[in-house]
CSV table of N, CA, C and O in Angstrom, one decimal:
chain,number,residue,atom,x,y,z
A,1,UNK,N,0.8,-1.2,0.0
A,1,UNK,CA,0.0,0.0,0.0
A,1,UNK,C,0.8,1.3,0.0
A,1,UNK,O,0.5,2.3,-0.6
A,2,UNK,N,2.0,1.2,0.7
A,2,UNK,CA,2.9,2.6,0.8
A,2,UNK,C,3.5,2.9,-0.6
A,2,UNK,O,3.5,4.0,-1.0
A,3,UNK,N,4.0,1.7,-1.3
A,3,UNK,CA,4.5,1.7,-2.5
A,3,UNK,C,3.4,2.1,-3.3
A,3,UNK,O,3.7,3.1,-3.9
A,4,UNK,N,2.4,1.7,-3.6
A,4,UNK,CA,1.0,2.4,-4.1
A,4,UNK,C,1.1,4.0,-3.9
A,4,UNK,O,1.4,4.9,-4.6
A,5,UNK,N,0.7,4.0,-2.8
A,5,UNK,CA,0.2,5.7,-2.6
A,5,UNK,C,1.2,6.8,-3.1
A,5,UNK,O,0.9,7.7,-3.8
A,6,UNK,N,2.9,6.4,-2.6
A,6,UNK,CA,3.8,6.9,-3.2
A,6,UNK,C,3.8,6.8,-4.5
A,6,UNK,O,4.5,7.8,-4.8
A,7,UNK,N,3.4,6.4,-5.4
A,7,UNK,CA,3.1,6.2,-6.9
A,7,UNK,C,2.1,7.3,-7.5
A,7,UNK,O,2.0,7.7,-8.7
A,8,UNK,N,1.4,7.9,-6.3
A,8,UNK,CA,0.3,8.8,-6.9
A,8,UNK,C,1.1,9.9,-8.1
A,8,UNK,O,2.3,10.3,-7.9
A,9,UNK,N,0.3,10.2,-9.4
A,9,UNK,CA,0.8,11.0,-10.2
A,9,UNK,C,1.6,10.8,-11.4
A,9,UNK,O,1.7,11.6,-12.3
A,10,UNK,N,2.2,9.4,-11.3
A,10,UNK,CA,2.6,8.8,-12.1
A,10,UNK,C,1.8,7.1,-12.6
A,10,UNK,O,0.8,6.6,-12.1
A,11,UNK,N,2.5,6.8,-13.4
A,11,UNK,CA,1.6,5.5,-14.4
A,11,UNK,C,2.4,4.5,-14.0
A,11,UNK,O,3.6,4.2,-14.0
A,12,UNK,N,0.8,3.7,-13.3
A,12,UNK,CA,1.4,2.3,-12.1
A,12,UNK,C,1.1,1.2,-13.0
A,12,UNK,O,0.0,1.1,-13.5
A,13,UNK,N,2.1,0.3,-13.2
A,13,UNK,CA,1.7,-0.9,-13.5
A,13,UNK,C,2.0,-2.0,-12.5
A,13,UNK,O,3.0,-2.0,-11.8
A,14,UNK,N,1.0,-2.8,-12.4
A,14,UNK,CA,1.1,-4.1,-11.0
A,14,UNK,C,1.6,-5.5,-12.2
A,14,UNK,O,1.0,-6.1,-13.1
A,15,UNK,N,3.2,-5.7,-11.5
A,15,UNK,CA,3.6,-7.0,-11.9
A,15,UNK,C,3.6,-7.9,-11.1
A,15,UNK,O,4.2,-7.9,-10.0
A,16,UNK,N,2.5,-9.3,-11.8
A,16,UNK,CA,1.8,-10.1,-11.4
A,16,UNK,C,3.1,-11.3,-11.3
A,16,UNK,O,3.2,-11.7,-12.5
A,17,UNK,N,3.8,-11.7,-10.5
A,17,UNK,CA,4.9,-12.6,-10.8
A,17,UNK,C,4.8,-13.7,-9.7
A,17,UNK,O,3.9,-13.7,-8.9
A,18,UNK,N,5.9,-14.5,-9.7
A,18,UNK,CA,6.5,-16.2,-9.2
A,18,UNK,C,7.4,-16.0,-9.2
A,18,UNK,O,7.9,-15.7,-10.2
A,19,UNK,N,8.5,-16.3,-7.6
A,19,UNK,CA,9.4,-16.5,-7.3
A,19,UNK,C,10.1,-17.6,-8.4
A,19,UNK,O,11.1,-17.5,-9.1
A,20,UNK,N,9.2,-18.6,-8.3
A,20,UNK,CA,9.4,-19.8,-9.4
A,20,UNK,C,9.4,-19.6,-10.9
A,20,UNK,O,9.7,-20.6,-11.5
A,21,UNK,N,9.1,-18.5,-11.4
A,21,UNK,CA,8.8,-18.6,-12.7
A,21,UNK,C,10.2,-18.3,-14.1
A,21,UNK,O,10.5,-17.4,-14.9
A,22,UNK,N,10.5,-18.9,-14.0
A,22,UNK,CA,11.8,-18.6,-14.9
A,22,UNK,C,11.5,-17.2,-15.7
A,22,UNK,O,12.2,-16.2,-15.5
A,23,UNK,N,10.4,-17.3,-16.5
A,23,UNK,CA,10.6,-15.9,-17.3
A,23,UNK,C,10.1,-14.6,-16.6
A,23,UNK,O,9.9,-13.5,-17.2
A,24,UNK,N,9.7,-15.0,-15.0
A,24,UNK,CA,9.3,-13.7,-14.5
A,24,UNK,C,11.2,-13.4,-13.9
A,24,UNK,O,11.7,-12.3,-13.9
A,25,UNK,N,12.0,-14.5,-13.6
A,25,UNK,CA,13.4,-13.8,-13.2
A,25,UNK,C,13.8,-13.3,-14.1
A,25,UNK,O,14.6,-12.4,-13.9
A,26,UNK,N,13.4,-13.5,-15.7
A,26,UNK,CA,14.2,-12.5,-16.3
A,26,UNK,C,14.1,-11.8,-16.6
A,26,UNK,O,15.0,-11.5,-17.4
A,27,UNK,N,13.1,-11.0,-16.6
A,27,UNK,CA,11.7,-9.4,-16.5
A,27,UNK,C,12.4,-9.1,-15.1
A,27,UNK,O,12.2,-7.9,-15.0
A,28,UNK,N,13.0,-9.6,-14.0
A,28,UNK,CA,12.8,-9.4,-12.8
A,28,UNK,C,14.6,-8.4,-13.1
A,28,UNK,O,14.7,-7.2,-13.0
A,29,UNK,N,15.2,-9.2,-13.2
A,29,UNK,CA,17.0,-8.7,-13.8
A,29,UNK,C,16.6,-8.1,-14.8
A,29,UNK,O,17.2,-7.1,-14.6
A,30,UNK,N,16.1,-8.0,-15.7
A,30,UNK,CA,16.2,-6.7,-16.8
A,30,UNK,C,15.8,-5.3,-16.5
A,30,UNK,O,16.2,-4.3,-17.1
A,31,UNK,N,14.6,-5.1,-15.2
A,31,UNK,CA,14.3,-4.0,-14.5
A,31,UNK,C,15.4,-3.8,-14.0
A,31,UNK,O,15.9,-2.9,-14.6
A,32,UNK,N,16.2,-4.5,-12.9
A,32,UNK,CA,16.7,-4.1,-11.9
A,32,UNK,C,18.2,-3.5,-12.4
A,32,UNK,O,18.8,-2.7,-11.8
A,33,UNK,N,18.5,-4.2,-13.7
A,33,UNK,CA,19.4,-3.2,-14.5
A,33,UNK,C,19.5,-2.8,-15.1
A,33,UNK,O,20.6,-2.7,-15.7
A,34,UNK,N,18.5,-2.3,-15.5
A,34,UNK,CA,18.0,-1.3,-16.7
A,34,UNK,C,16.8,0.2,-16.6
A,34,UNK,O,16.2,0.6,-17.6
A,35,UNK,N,16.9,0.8,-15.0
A,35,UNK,CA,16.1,1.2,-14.8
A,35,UNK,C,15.5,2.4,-15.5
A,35,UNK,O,14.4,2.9,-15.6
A,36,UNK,N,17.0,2.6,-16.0
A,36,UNK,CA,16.6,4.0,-16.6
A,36,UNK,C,15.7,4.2,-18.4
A,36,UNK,O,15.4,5.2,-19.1
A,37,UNK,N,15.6,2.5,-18.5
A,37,UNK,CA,14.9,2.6,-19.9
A,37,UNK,C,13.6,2.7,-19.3
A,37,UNK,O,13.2,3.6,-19.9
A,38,UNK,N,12.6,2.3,-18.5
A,38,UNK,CA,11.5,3.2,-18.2
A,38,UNK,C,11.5,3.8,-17.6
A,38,UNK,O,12.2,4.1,-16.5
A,39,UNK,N,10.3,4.6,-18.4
A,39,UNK,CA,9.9,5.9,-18.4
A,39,UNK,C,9.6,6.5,-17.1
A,39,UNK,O,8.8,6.0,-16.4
A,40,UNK,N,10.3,7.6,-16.7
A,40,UNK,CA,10.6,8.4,-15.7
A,40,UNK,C,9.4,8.6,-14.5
A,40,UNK,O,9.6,8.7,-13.3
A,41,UNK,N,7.8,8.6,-15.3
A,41,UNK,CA,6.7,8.7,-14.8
A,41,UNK,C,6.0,7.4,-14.2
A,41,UNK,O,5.0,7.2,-13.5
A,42,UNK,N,7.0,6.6,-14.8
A,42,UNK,CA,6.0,4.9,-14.8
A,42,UNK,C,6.8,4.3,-13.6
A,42,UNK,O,8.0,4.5,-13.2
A,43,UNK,N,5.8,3.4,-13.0
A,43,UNK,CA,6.1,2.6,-11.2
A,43,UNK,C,5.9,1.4,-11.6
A,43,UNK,O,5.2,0.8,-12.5
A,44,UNK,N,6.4,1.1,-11.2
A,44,UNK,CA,6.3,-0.9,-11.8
A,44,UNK,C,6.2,-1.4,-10.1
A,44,UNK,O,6.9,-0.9,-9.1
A,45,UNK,N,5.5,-2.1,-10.0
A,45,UNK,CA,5.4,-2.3,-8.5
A,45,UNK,C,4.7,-4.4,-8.6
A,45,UNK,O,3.8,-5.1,-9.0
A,46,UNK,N,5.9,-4.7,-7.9
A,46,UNK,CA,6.1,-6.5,-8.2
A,46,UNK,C,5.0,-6.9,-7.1
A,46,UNK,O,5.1,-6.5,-5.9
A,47,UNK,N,3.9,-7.5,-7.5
A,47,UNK,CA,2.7,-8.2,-6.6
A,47,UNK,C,3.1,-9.8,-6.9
A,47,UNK,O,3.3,-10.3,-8.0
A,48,UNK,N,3.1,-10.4,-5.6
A,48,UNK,CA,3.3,-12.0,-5.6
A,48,UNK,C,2.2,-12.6,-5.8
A,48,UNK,O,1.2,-12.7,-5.1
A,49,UNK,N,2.5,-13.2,-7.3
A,49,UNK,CA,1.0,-14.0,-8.0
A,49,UNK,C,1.2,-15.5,-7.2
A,49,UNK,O,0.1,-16.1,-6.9
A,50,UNK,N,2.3,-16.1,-6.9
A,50,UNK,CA,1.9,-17.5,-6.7
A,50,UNK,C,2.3,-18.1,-5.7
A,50,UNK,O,2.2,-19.4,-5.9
A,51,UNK,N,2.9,-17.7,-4.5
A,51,UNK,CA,4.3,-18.8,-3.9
A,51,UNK,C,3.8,-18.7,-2.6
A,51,UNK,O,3.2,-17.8,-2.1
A,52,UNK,N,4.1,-19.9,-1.8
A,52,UNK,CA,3.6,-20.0,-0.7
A,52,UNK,C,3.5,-19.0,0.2
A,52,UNK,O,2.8,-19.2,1.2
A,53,UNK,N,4.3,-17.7,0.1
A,53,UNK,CA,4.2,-16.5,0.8
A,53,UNK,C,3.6,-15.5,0.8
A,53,UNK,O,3.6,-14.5,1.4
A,54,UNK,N,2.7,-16.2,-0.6
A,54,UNK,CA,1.9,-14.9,-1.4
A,54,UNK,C,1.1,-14.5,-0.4
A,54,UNK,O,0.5,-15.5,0.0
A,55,UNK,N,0.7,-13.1,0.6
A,55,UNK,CA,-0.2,-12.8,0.9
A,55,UNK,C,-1.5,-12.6,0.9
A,55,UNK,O,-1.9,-12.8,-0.3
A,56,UNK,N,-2.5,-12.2,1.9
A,56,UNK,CA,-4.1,-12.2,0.9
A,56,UNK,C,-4.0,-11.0,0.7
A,56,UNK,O,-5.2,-10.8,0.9
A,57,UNK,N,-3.5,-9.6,0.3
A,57,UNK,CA,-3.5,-8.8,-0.5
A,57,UNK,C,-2.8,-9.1,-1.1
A,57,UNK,O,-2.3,-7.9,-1.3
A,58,UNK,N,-2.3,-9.8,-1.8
A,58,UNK,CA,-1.3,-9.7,-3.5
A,58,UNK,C,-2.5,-11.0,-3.7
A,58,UNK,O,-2.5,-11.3,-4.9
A,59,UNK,N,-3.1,-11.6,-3.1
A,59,UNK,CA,-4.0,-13.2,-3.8
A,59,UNK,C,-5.0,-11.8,-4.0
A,59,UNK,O,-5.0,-11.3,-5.1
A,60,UNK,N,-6.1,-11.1,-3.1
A,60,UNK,CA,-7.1,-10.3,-3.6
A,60,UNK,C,-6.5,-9.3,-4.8
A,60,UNK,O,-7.3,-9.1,-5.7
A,61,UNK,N,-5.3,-8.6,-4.9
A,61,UNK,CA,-5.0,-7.8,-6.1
A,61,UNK,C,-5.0,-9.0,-7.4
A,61,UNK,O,-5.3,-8.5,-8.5
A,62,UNK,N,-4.8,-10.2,-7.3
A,62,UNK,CA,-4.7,-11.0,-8.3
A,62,UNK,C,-6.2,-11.8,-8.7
A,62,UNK,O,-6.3,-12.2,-9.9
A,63,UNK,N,-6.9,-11.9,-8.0
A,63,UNK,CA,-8.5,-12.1,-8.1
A,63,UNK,C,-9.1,-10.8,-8.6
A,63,UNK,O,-9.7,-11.0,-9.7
A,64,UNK,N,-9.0,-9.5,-8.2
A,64,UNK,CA,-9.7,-8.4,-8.8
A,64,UNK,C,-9.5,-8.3,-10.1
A,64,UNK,O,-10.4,-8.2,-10.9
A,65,UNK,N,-8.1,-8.5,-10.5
A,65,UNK,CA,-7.5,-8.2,-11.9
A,65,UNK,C,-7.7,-9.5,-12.6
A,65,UNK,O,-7.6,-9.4,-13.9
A,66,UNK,N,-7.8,-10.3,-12.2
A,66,UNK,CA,-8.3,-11.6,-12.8
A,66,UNK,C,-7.0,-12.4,-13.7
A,66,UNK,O,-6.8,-12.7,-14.9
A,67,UNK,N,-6.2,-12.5,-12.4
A,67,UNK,CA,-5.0,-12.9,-12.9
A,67,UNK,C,-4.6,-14.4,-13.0
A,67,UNK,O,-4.1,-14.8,-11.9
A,68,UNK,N,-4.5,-15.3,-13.7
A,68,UNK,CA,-4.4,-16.5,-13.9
A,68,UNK,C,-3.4,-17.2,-14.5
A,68,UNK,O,-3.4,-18.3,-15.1
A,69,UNK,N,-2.3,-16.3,-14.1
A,69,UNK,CA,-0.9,-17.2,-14.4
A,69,UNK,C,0.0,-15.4,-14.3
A,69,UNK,O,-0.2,-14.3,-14.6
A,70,UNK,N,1.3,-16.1,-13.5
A,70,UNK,CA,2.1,-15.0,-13.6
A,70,UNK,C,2.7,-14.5,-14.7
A,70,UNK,O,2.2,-14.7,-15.8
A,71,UNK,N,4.0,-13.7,-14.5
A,71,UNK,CA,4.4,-12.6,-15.5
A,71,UNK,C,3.2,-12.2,-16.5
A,71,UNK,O,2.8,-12.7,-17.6
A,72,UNK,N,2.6,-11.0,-15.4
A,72,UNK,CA,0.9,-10.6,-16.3
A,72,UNK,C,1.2,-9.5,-15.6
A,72,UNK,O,1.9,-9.6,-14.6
A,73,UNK,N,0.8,-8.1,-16.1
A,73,UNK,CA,1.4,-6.6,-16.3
A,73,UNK,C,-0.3,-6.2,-16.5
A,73,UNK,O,-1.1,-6.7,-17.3
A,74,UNK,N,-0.6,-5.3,-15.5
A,74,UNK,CA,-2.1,-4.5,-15.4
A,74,UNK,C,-1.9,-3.1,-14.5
A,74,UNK,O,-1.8,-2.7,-13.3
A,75,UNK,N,-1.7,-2.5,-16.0
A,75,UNK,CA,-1.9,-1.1,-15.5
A,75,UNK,C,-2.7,-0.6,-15.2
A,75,UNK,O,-3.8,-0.9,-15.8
A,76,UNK,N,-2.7,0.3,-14.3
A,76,UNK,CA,-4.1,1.0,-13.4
A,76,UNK,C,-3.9,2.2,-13.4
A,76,UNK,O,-2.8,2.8,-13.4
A,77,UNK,N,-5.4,2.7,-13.4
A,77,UNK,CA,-5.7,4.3,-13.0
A,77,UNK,C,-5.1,4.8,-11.8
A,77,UNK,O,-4.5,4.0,-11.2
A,78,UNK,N,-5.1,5.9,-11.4
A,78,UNK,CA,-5.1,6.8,-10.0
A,78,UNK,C,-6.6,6.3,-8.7
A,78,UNK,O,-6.8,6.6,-7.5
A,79,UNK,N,-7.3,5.3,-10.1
A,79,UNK,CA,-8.7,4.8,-8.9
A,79,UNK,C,-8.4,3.1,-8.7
A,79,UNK,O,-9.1,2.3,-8.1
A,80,UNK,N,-7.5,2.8,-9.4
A,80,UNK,CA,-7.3,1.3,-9.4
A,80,UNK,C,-7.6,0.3,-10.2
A,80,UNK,O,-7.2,-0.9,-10.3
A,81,UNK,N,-8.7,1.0,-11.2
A,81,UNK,CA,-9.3,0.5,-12.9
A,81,UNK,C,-8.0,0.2,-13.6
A,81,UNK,O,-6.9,0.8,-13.9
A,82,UNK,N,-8.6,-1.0,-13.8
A,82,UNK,CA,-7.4,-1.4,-15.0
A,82,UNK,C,-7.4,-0.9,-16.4
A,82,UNK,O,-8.5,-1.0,-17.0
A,83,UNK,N,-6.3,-0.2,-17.0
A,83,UNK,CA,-6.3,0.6,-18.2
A,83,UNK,C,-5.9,-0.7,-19.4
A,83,UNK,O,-6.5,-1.0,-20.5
A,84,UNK,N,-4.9,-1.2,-18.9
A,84,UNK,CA,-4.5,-2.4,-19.8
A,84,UNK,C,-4.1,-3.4,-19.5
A,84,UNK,O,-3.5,-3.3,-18.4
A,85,UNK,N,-4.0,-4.9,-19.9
A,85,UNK,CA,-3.1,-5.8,-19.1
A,85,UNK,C,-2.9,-6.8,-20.3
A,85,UNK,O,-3.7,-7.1,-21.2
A,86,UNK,N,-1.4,-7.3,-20.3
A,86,UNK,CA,-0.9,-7.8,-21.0
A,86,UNK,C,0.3,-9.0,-20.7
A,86,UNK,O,1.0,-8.4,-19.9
A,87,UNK,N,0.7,-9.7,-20.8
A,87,UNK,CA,1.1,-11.3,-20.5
A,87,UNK,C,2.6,-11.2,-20.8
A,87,UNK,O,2.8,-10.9,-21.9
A,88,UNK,N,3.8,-11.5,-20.1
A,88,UNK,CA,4.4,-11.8,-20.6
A,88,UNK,C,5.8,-10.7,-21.0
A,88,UNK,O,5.3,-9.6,-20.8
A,89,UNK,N,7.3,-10.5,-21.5
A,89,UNK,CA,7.8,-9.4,-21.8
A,89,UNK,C,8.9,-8.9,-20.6
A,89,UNK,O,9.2,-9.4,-19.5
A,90,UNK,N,9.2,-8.1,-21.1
A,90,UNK,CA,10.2,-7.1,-20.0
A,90,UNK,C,10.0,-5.8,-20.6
A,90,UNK,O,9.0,-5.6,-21.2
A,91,UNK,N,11.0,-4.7,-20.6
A,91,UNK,CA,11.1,-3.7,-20.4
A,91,UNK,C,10.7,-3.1,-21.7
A,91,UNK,O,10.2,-2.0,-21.6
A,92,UNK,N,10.8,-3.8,-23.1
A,92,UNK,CA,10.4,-3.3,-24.4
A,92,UNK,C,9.2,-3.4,-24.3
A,92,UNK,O,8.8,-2.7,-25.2
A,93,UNK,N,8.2,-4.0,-23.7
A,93,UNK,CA,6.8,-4.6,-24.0
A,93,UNK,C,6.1,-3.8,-23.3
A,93,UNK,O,5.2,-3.2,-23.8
A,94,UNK,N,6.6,-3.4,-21.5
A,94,UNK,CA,6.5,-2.5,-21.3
A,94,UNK,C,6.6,-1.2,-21.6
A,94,UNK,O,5.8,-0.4,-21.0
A,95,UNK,N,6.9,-0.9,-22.1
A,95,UNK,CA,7.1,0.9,-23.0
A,95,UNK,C,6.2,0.7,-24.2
A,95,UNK,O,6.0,1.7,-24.9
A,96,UNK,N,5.6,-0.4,-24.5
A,96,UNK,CA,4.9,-0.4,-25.5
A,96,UNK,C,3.4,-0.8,-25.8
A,96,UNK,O,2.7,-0.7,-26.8
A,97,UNK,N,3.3,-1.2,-24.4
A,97,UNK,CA,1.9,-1.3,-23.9
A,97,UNK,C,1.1,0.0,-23.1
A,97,UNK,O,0.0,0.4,-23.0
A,98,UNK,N,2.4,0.2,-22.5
A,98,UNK,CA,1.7,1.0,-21.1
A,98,UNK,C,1.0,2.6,-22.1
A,98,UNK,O,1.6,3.0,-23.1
A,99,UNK,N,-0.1,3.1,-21.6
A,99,UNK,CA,-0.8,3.7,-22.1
A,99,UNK,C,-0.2,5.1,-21.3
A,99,UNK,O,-0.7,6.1,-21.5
């Protein structure tokens, strides 16, 4: 939630991922060294879609958005409406979906 609210004003996308998921580690290392290819305004904020630690708010963010398999990308309004959501990718796919 803090990570949310701090986001206010700029373009949030919620990354739906798995500790386990091979192609979410490598979306996971292409953020983490590549920060500066997204866009200055945009929050990428990692929600735990699947692992035994997943909490019941990252399982309720993943029920609202109707999430059914990790590395899944759903950008939201300033009210929490989803603007887009899209499967799969790293940092190019990102810059290319996000609205």
């Amino acid at each position: 939630p803090a990570a949310y609210d701090s986001a206010q004003g700029k373009r949030v996308v919620l990354y739906f991922y798995a500790t386990w998921c091979p192609s979410c580690k490598v979306a996971n290392a292409e953020f983490l060294a590549s920060p500066e290819k997204i866009h200055e305004d945009v929050v990428v904020l990692r929600i735990n879609y699947n692992d035994p630690d997943t909490d019941q708010m990252e399982k309720d963010l993943a029920a609202k958005y109707g999430i059914t398999y990790q590395h899944t990308f759903v950008q939201v309004d300033s009210q929490g409406r989803e603007l887009v959501k899209w499967n799969g990718g790293g940092i190019t796919e990102l810059r290319a979906n996000i609205k």
